[in-house]
Amino acid sequence: MDSSRPIGVFDSGIGGLTVVRALMERLPLERIVYFGDTARVPYGVKSVATIEHFTAQITEFLLQQDVKMLIVACNTMAAVAADVVRRLARDIPVLDVIEAGAHAAVAESKGRGIGVIGTPTTVNSNAYARRIHALDPGVRVYSQACPLFVPLVEEGWLDHPVTRLTAQEYLKPVLAEEVGCLVLGCTHYPLLKPLLRDVVGPGVRLVDSAITTAELAAAKLQELGIASTQAGPTAYRFVVTDVPLRFQTIGERFLGRSLGVVEKVEW
Ligand code: DGL
């Protein structure tokens, strides 16, 4: 396979840019096509059937862009529709944030319980617990849906009393179990890391699934011999289903740099 082909990364909206950011840092030579379904976000409160349908459409689109690897950056899609992606992708390797997060959580838990926070659909699917138990059947997993975090992050309230109070309330039951680590099981949560670190205290490690996904992608590209070796300016494409006014500003906050041109998809 031609190693200069891009990696396809996708999410329900702009949240997956946290994964793109981690990929840009870890794999600076890779080309990336990012797809964000901004017209239909949020997915975290939708049914499994709807998410599967949308996920299939996005996968087909990215496969047409001749990607060499697919990364499901959205925890909600990874939780309920990763099989759909793998079936359509055939021999194109597929990675997802839950797989990466589960591995990192088991490594970090050090014999203590694991806390997982995510959207209601992710938590109800029990996908993190299943993946974690496949790796370590004995570990205890405590999950908590945090539906208010996505709008709070999109509002830019990353260090705001309302967000702090919300986090304290959501995390109370998980922290009562004295977990060793907390998996940030949603694309938006890495932006809350400084605040969450304060709330959970020094005894609980935060597992950022964006960073662990980038690590996993680097290892997989090496293993398959398809890591890019092309130096020079890297091409990044950002494709969305709608371009809301706030997209550019919010997107840049997630990405940590300017977005450049954002294309609206022609299905
Ligand atoms: N990208 C979603 C996730 O990681 C959060 C936003 C949504 O609900 O669509 O679960």
mmCIF file of C-alpha atoms and ligand atoms in Angstrom:
data_model
loop_
_atom_site.group_PDB
_atom_site.id
_atom_site.type_symbol
_atom_site.label_atom_id
_atom_site.label_comp_id
_atom_site.label_asym_id
_atom_site.label_seq_id
_atom_site.Cartn_x
_atom_site.Cartn_y
_atom_site.Cartn_z
ATOM 1 C CA MET A 1 0.000 0.000 0.000
ATOM 2 C CA ASP A 2 1.150 3.538 -0.812
ATOM 3 C CA SER A 3 2.276 5.035 2.519
ATOM 4 C CA SER A 4 1.608 8.599 1.314
ATOM 5 C CA ARG A 5 -2.165 7.972 1.359
ATOM 6 C CA PRO A 6 -4.011 9.916 4.062
ATOM 7 C CA ILE A 7 -5.434 8.662 7.350
ATOM 8 C CA GLY A 8 -9.212 9.139 7.604
ATOM 9 C CA VAL A 9 -10.404 10.395 10.986
ATOM 10 C CA PHE A 10 -14.058 10.953 11.779
ATOM 11 C CA ASP A 11 -16.383 12.200 14.461
ATOM 12 C CA SER A 12 -19.949 13.363 15.000
ATOM 13 C CA GLY A 13 -18.771 16.985 14.844
ATOM 14 C CA ILE A 14 -15.728 18.982 15.825
ATOM 15 C CA GLY A 15 -14.785 17.019 18.972
ATOM 16 C CA GLY A 16 -12.650 14.560 17.024
ATOM 17 C CA LEU A 17 -10.226 17.400 16.345
ATOM 18 C CA THR A 18 -8.727 16.526 19.764
ATOM 19 C CA VAL A 19 -7.671 13.235 18.151
ATOM 20 C CA VAL A 20 -6.385 15.036 15.034
ATOM 21 C CA ARG A 21 -4.356 17.321 17.284
ATOM 22 C CA ALA A 22 -2.768 14.327 19.020
ATOM 23 C CA LEU A 23 -2.101 12.684 15.625
ATOM 24 C CA MET A 24 -0.475 15.845 14.241
ATOM 25 C CA GLU A 25 1.839 15.948 17.246
ATOM 26 C CA ARG A 26 2.680 12.234 17.275
ATOM 27 C CA LEU A 27 2.754 11.660 13.487
ATOM 28 C CA PRO A 28 3.766 14.959 11.852
ATOM 29 C CA LEU A 29 4.463 13.365 8.446
ATOM 30 C CA GLU A 30 0.983 11.887 7.987
ATOM 31 C CA ARG A 31 -1.689 13.375 5.750
ATOM 32 C CA ILE A 32 -5.132 13.475 7.382
ATOM 33 C CA VAL A 33 -8.681 13.778 6.042
ATOM 34 C CA TYR A 34 -11.025 14.702 8.874
ATOM 35 C CA PHE A 35 -14.776 14.271 8.587
ATOM 36 C CA GLY A 36 -17.106 15.945 11.101
ATOM 37 C CA ASP A 37 -20.854 15.433 10.869
ATOM 38 C CA THR A 38 -21.615 18.940 12.092
ATOM 39 C CA ALA A 39 -25.124 18.948 10.605
ATOM 40 C CA ARG A 40 -26.254 15.993 12.722
ATOM 41 C CA VAL A 41 -24.224 16.374 15.940
ATOM 42 C CA PRO A 42 -24.762 15.414 18.788
ATOM 43 C CA TYR A 43 -24.706 11.632 18.413
ATOM 44 C CA GLY A 44 -24.379 10.967 22.150
ATOM 45 C CA VAL A 45 -28.126 11.075 22.737
ATOM 46 C CA LYS A 46 -29.212 9.259 19.536
ATOM 47 C CA SER A 47 -30.293 5.645 19.050
ATOM 48 C CA VAL A 48 -27.940 2.860 18.010
ATOM 49 C CA ALA A 49 -29.749 2.327 14.664
ATOM 50 C CA THR A 50 -29.382 6.007 13.709
ATOM 51 C CA ILE A 51 -25.721 6.125 14.705
ATOM 52 C CA GLU A 52 -24.997 2.945 12.722
ATOM 53 C CA HIS A 53 -26.657 4.452 9.643
ATOM 54 C CA PHE A 54 -24.719 7.747 9.865
ATOM 55 C CA THR A 55 -21.461 5.900 10.604
ATOM 56 C CA ALA A 56 -21.825 3.754 7.477
ATOM 57 C CA GLN A 57 -22.343 6.865 5.310
ATOM 58 C CA ILE A 58 -19.223 8.546 6.697
ATOM 59 C CA THR A 59 -17.121 5.390 6.355
ATOM 60 C CA GLU A 60 -18.126 5.042 2.697
ATOM 61 C CA PHE A 61 -17.198 8.666 2.062
ATOM 62 C CA LEU A 62 -13.751 8.299 3.611
ATOM 63 C CA LEU A 63 -13.041 5.044 1.797
ATOM 64 C CA GLN A 64 -13.683 6.947 -1.447
ATOM 65 C CA GLN A 65 -10.919 9.382 -0.384
ATOM 66 C CA ASP A 66 -8.459 6.481 -0.658
ATOM 67 C CA VAL A 67 -7.442 6.441 3.005
ATOM 68 C CA LYS A 68 -4.863 3.927 4.241
ATOM 69 C CA MET A 69 -6.303 3.744 7.774
ATOM 70 C CA LEU A 70 -9.558 4.747 9.436
ATOM 71 C CA ILE A 71 -9.738 6.156 12.948
ATOM 72 C CA VAL A 72 -13.090 6.361 14.726
ATOM 73 C CA ALA A 73 -12.432 9.439 16.851
ATOM 74 C CA CYS A 74 -15.967 9.628 18.254
ATOM 75 C CA ASN A 75 -16.439 7.551 21.393
ATOM 76 C CA THR A 76 -20.171 7.247 20.753
ATOM 77 C CA MET A 77 -19.637 5.827 17.236
ATOM 78 C CA ALA A 78 -16.849 3.579 18.524
ATOM 79 C CA ALA A 79 -19.167 2.342 21.283
ATOM 80 C CA VAL A 80 -22.059 1.263 19.090
ATOM 81 C CA ALA A 81 -20.931 1.196 15.448
ATOM 82 C CA ALA A 82 -17.258 0.134 15.301
ATOM 83 C CA ASP A 83 -18.319 -3.191 13.743
ATOM 84 C CA VAL A 84 -20.081 -1.345 10.914
ATOM 85 C CA VAL A 85 -16.848 0.499 10.119
ATOM 86 C CA ARG A 86 -14.730 -2.685 10.237
ATOM 87 C CA ARG A 87 -17.136 -4.551 7.965
ATOM 88 C CA LEU A 88 -17.126 -1.794 5.319
ATOM 89 C CA ALA A 89 -13.388 -1.116 5.581
ATOM 90 C CA ARG A 90 -12.466 -4.738 4.716
ATOM 91 C CA ASP A 91 -8.651 -4.788 4.552
ATOM 92 C CA ILE A 92 -8.149 -1.117 5.539
ATOM 93 C CA PRO A 93 -7.046 -1.067 9.201
ATOM 94 C CA VAL A 94 -9.525 0.508 11.624
ATOM 95 C CA LEU A 95 -8.639 1.947 15.037
ATOM 96 C CA ASP A 96 -11.022 3.415 17.535
ATOM 97 C CA VAL A 97 -10.772 5.538 20.639
ATOM 98 C CA ILE A 98 -12.389 2.935 22.896
ATOM 99 C CA GLU A 99 -9.896 0.252 21.983
ATOM 100 C CA ALA A 100 -7.055 2.689 22.675
ATOM 101 C CA GLY A 101 -8.618 4.026 25.877
ATOM 102 C CA ALA A 102 -9.293 0.549 27.265
ATOM 103 C CA HIS A 103 -5.660 -0.534 26.805
ATOM 104 C CA ALA A 104 -4.345 2.610 28.480
ATOM 105 C CA ALA A 105 -6.839 2.319 31.351
ATOM 106 C CA VAL A 106 -5.818 -1.245 32.163
ATOM 107 C CA ALA A 107 -2.160 -0.193 32.144
ATOM 108 C CA GLU A 108 -2.908 2.756 34.460
ATOM 109 C CA SER A 109 -5.308 1.092 36.890
ATOM 110 C CA LYS A 110 -2.566 -0.684 38.885
ATOM 111 C CA GLY A 111 -4.932 -3.028 40.675
ATOM 112 C CA ARG A 112 -7.501 -0.328 41.494
ATOM 113 C CA GLY A 113 -10.869 0.303 39.842
ATOM 114 C CA ILE A 114 -11.328 2.216 36.578
ATOM 115 C CA GLY A 115 -13.724 5.130 36.166
ATOM 116 C CA VAL A 116 -15.165 5.887 32.722
ATOM 117 C CA ILE A 117 -17.030 9.043 31.752
ATOM 118 C CA GLY A 118 -18.778 9.599 28.403
ATOM 119 C CA THR A 119 -22.026 10.488 26.654
ATOM 120 C CA PRO A 120 -25.235 8.662 27.671
ATOM 121 C CA THR A 121 -25.080 6.427 24.554
ATOM 122 C CA THR A 122 -21.447 5.463 25.218
ATOM 123 C CA VAL A 123 -22.098 4.693 28.878
ATOM 124 C CA ASN A 124 -25.342 2.795 28.206
ATOM 125 C CA SER A 125 -23.585 0.654 25.586
ATOM 126 C CA ASN A 126 -21.151 -0.622 28.228
ATOM 127 C CA ALA A 127 -18.534 -0.716 25.442
ATOM 128 C CA TYR A 128 -15.642 0.511 27.607
ATOM 129 C CA ALA A 129 -16.383 -2.021 30.346
ATOM 130 C CA ARG A 130 -16.556 -4.841 27.763
ATOM 131 C CA ARG A 131 -13.247 -3.880 26.162
ATOM 132 C CA ILE A 132 -11.581 -3.411 29.540
ATOM 133 C CA HIS A 133 -12.850 -6.773 30.804
ATOM 134 C CA ALA A 134 -11.595 -8.484 27.644
ATOM 135 C CA LEU A 135 -8.121 -7.314 28.682
ATOM 136 C CA ASP A 136 -8.482 -7.769 32.449
ATOM 137 C CA PRO A 137 -11.607 -9.671 33.583
ATOM 138 C CA GLY A 138 -10.980 -8.940 37.268
ATOM 139 C CA VAL A 139 -10.852 -5.147 37.181
ATOM 140 C CA ARG A 140 -13.824 -3.126 38.491
ATOM 141 C CA VAL A 141 -15.285 -0.485 36.128
ATOM 142 C CA TYR A 142 -17.491 2.410 37.241
ATOM 143 C CA SER A 143 -19.148 4.445 34.483
ATOM 144 C CA GLN A 144 -20.863 7.782 34.585
ATOM 145 C CA ALA A 145 -22.648 9.668 31.786
ATOM 146 C CA CYS A 146 -21.808 13.388 31.757
ATOM 147 C CA PRO A 147 -24.189 14.849 29.132
ATOM 148 C CA LEU A 148 -23.665 18.470 30.173
ATOM 149 C CA PHE A 149 -19.920 18.416 29.465
ATOM 150 C CA VAL A 150 -20.273 18.579 25.650
ATOM 151 C CA PRO A 151 -22.293 21.840 25.602
ATOM 152 C CA LEU A 152 -20.119 23.330 28.368
ATOM 153 C CA VAL A 153 -16.948 22.658 26.361
ATOM 154 C CA GLU A 154 -18.501 24.007 23.166
ATOM 155 C CA GLU A 155 -19.464 27.124 25.114
ATOM 156 C CA GLY A 156 -15.779 27.509 25.997
ATOM 157 C CA TRP A 157 -16.444 27.149 29.740
ATOM 158 C CA LEU A 158 -13.312 25.131 30.290
ATOM 159 C CA ASP A 159 -12.461 26.742 33.613
ATOM 160 C CA HIS A 160 -15.787 28.029 34.842
ATOM 161 C CA PRO A 161 -17.506 27.610 38.237
ATOM 162 C CA VAL A 162 -20.551 26.032 36.558
ATOM 163 C CA THR A 163 -18.364 23.399 34.880
ATOM 164 C CA ARG A 164 -16.474 22.739 38.126
ATOM 165 C CA LEU A 165 -19.684 22.241 40.081
ATOM 166 C CA THR A 166 -21.081 19.997 37.330
ATOM 167 C CA ALA A 167 -17.904 17.891 37.354
ATOM 168 C CA GLN A 168 -17.956 17.559 41.149
ATOM 169 C CA GLU A 169 -21.554 16.397 41.005
ATOM 170 C CA TYR A 170 -21.039 13.910 38.152
ATOM 171 C CA LEU A 171 -17.826 12.456 39.577
ATOM 172 C CA LYS A 172 -18.969 12.042 43.181
ATOM 173 C CA PRO A 173 -20.161 8.413 42.796
ATOM 174 C CA VAL A 174 -17.116 7.355 40.719
ATOM 175 C CA LEU A 175 -14.637 8.950 43.118
ATOM 176 C CA ALA A 176 -16.380 7.286 46.069
ATOM 177 C CA GLU A 177 -15.182 3.968 44.593
ATOM 178 C CA GLU A 178 -11.536 5.078 44.916
ATOM 179 C CA VAL A 179 -10.672 4.433 41.287
ATOM 180 C CA GLY A 180 -7.030 4.513 40.160
ATOM 181 C CA CYS A 181 -7.745 6.220 36.832
ATOM 182 C CA LEU A 182 -10.520 7.989 34.982
ATOM 183 C CA VAL A 183 -11.004 7.442 31.240
ATOM 184 C CA LEU A 184 -12.054 10.586 29.372
ATOM 185 C CA GLY A 185 -14.435 8.648 27.122
ATOM 186 C CA CYS A 186 -15.639 11.503 24.925
ATOM 187 C CA THR A 187 -13.891 13.658 22.340
ATOM 188 C CA HIS A 188 -14.662 16.861 24.235
ATOM 189 C CA TYR A 189 -13.320 15.896 27.633
ATOM 190 C CA PRO A 190 -9.562 16.322 26.975
ATOM 191 C CA LEU A 191 -10.262 20.072 26.928
ATOM 192 C CA LEU A 192 -11.450 19.784 30.529
ATOM 193 C CA LYS A 193 -8.254 18.070 31.699
ATOM 194 C CA PRO A 194 -6.920 20.897 33.924
ATOM 195 C CA LEU A 195 -10.296 21.293 35.662
ATOM 196 C CA LEU A 196 -10.858 17.536 35.998
ATOM 197 C CA ARG A 197 -7.358 17.089 37.424
ATOM 198 C CA ASP A 198 -8.317 19.494 40.228
ATOM 199 C CA VAL A 199 -11.603 17.717 40.848
ATOM 200 C CA VAL A 200 -10.237 14.143 40.937
ATOM 201 C CA GLY A 201 -7.074 15.034 42.860
ATOM 202 C CA PRO A 202 -3.520 13.703 42.465
ATOM 203 C CA GLY A 203 -4.371 10.055 43.270
ATOM 204 C CA VAL A 204 -6.396 9.481 40.091
ATOM 205 C CA ARG A 205 -4.693 9.382 36.657
ATOM 206 C CA LEU A 206 -6.627 10.803 33.698
ATOM 207 C CA VAL A 207 -6.605 8.626 30.566
ATOM 208 C CA ASP A 208 -6.847 10.819 27.463
ATOM 209 C CA SER A 209 -8.091 8.561 24.679
ATOM 210 C CA ALA A 210 -6.992 11.102 22.024
ATOM 211 C CA ILE A 211 -3.339 10.687 23.009
ATOM 212 C CA THR A 212 -3.565 6.910 23.396
ATOM 213 C CA THR A 213 -5.223 6.648 19.963
ATOM 214 C CA ALA A 214 -2.334 8.549 18.367
ATOM 215 C CA GLU A 215 0.120 6.167 20.082
ATOM 216 C CA LEU A 216 -1.815 3.160 18.826
ATOM 217 C CA ALA A 217 -1.951 4.607 15.288
ATOM 218 C CA ALA A 218 1.817 5.158 15.273
ATOM 219 C CA ALA A 219 2.439 1.559 16.366
ATOM 220 C CA LYS A 220 -0.024 0.143 13.806
ATOM 221 C CA LEU A 221 1.423 2.147 10.882
ATOM 222 C CA GLN A 222 4.910 0.899 11.772
ATOM 223 C CA GLU A 223 3.724 -2.681 12.158
ATOM 224 C CA LEU A 224 2.041 -2.603 8.736
ATOM 225 C CA GLY A 225 4.948 -0.771 7.096
ATOM 226 C CA ILE A 226 2.708 2.074 5.902
ATOM 227 C CA ALA A 227 3.996 4.994 8.003
ATOM 228 C CA SER A 228 4.604 8.066 5.842
ATOM 229 C CA THR A 229 8.217 8.982 5.219
ATOM 230 C CA GLN A 230 7.424 12.077 3.196
ATOM 231 C CA ALA A 231 8.940 15.223 4.666
ATOM 232 C CA GLY A 232 7.670 18.660 3.666
ATOM 233 C CA PRO A 233 4.358 20.431 4.214
ATOM 234 C CA THR A 234 1.665 18.014 5.344
ATOM 235 C CA ALA A 235 -1.783 18.153 3.796
ATOM 236 C CA TYR A 236 -4.769 18.308 6.111
ATOM 237 C CA ARG A 237 -8.347 18.337 4.847
ATOM 238 C CA PHE A 238 -11.339 19.147 7.018
ATOM 239 C CA VAL A 239 -14.700 18.068 5.614
ATOM 240 C CA VAL A 240 -17.981 18.784 7.403
ATOM 241 C CA THR A 241 -21.683 18.343 6.680
ATOM 242 C CA ASP A 242 -22.534 21.904 7.686
ATOM 243 C CA VAL A 243 -20.428 24.984 8.374
ATOM 244 C CA PRO A 244 -21.965 26.717 11.356
ATOM 245 C CA LEU A 245 -20.718 30.211 12.093
ATOM 246 C CA ARG A 246 -18.908 29.150 15.259
ATOM 247 C CA PHE A 247 -17.200 26.161 13.651
ATOM 248 C CA GLN A 248 -13.907 27.864 12.816
ATOM 249 C CA THR A 249 -13.400 29.400 16.275
ATOM 250 C CA ILE A 250 -14.459 26.353 18.244
ATOM 251 C CA GLY A 251 -12.540 24.062 15.911
ATOM 252 C CA GLU A 252 -9.351 26.014 16.460
ATOM 253 C CA ARG A 253 -9.757 25.636 20.219
ATOM 254 C CA PHE A 254 -9.985 21.855 19.810
ATOM 255 C CA LEU A 255 -7.143 21.670 17.319
ATOM 256 C CA GLY A 256 -4.820 24.115 19.068
ATOM 257 C CA ARG A 257 -3.959 25.754 15.724
ATOM 258 C CA SER A 258 -5.725 27.390 12.796
ATOM 259 C CA LEU A 259 -7.959 25.111 10.748
ATOM 260 C CA GLY A 260 -7.381 26.507 7.280
ATOM 261 C CA VAL A 261 -10.017 25.742 4.684
ATOM 262 C CA VAL A 262 -13.081 23.798 5.790
ATOM 263 C CA GLU A 263 -14.975 22.018 2.999
ATOM 264 C CA LYS A 264 -18.667 21.242 3.048
ATOM 265 C CA VAL A 265 -19.301 17.711 1.812
ATOM 266 C CA GLU A 266 -21.053 16.990 -1.452
ATOM 267 C CA TRP A 267 -22.547 13.564 -0.743
HETATM 268 N N1 DGL B 1 -18.054 12.963 19.687
HETATM 269 C C1 DGL B 1 -18.947 12.522 20.738
HETATM 270 C C2 DGL B 1 -18.232 11.472 21.602
HETATM 271 O O1 DGL B 1 -17.016 11.369 21.634
HETATM 272 C C3 DGL B 1 -19.426 13.676 21.590
HETATM 273 C C4 DGL B 1 -20.378 14.599 20.867
HETATM 274 C C5 DGL B 1 -21.668 13.938 20.465
HETATM 275 O O2 DGL B 1 -22.508 13.612 21.340
HETATM 276 O O3 DGL B 1 -21.863 13.732 19.271
HETATM 277 O O4 DGL B 1 -18.887 10.700 22.254
#
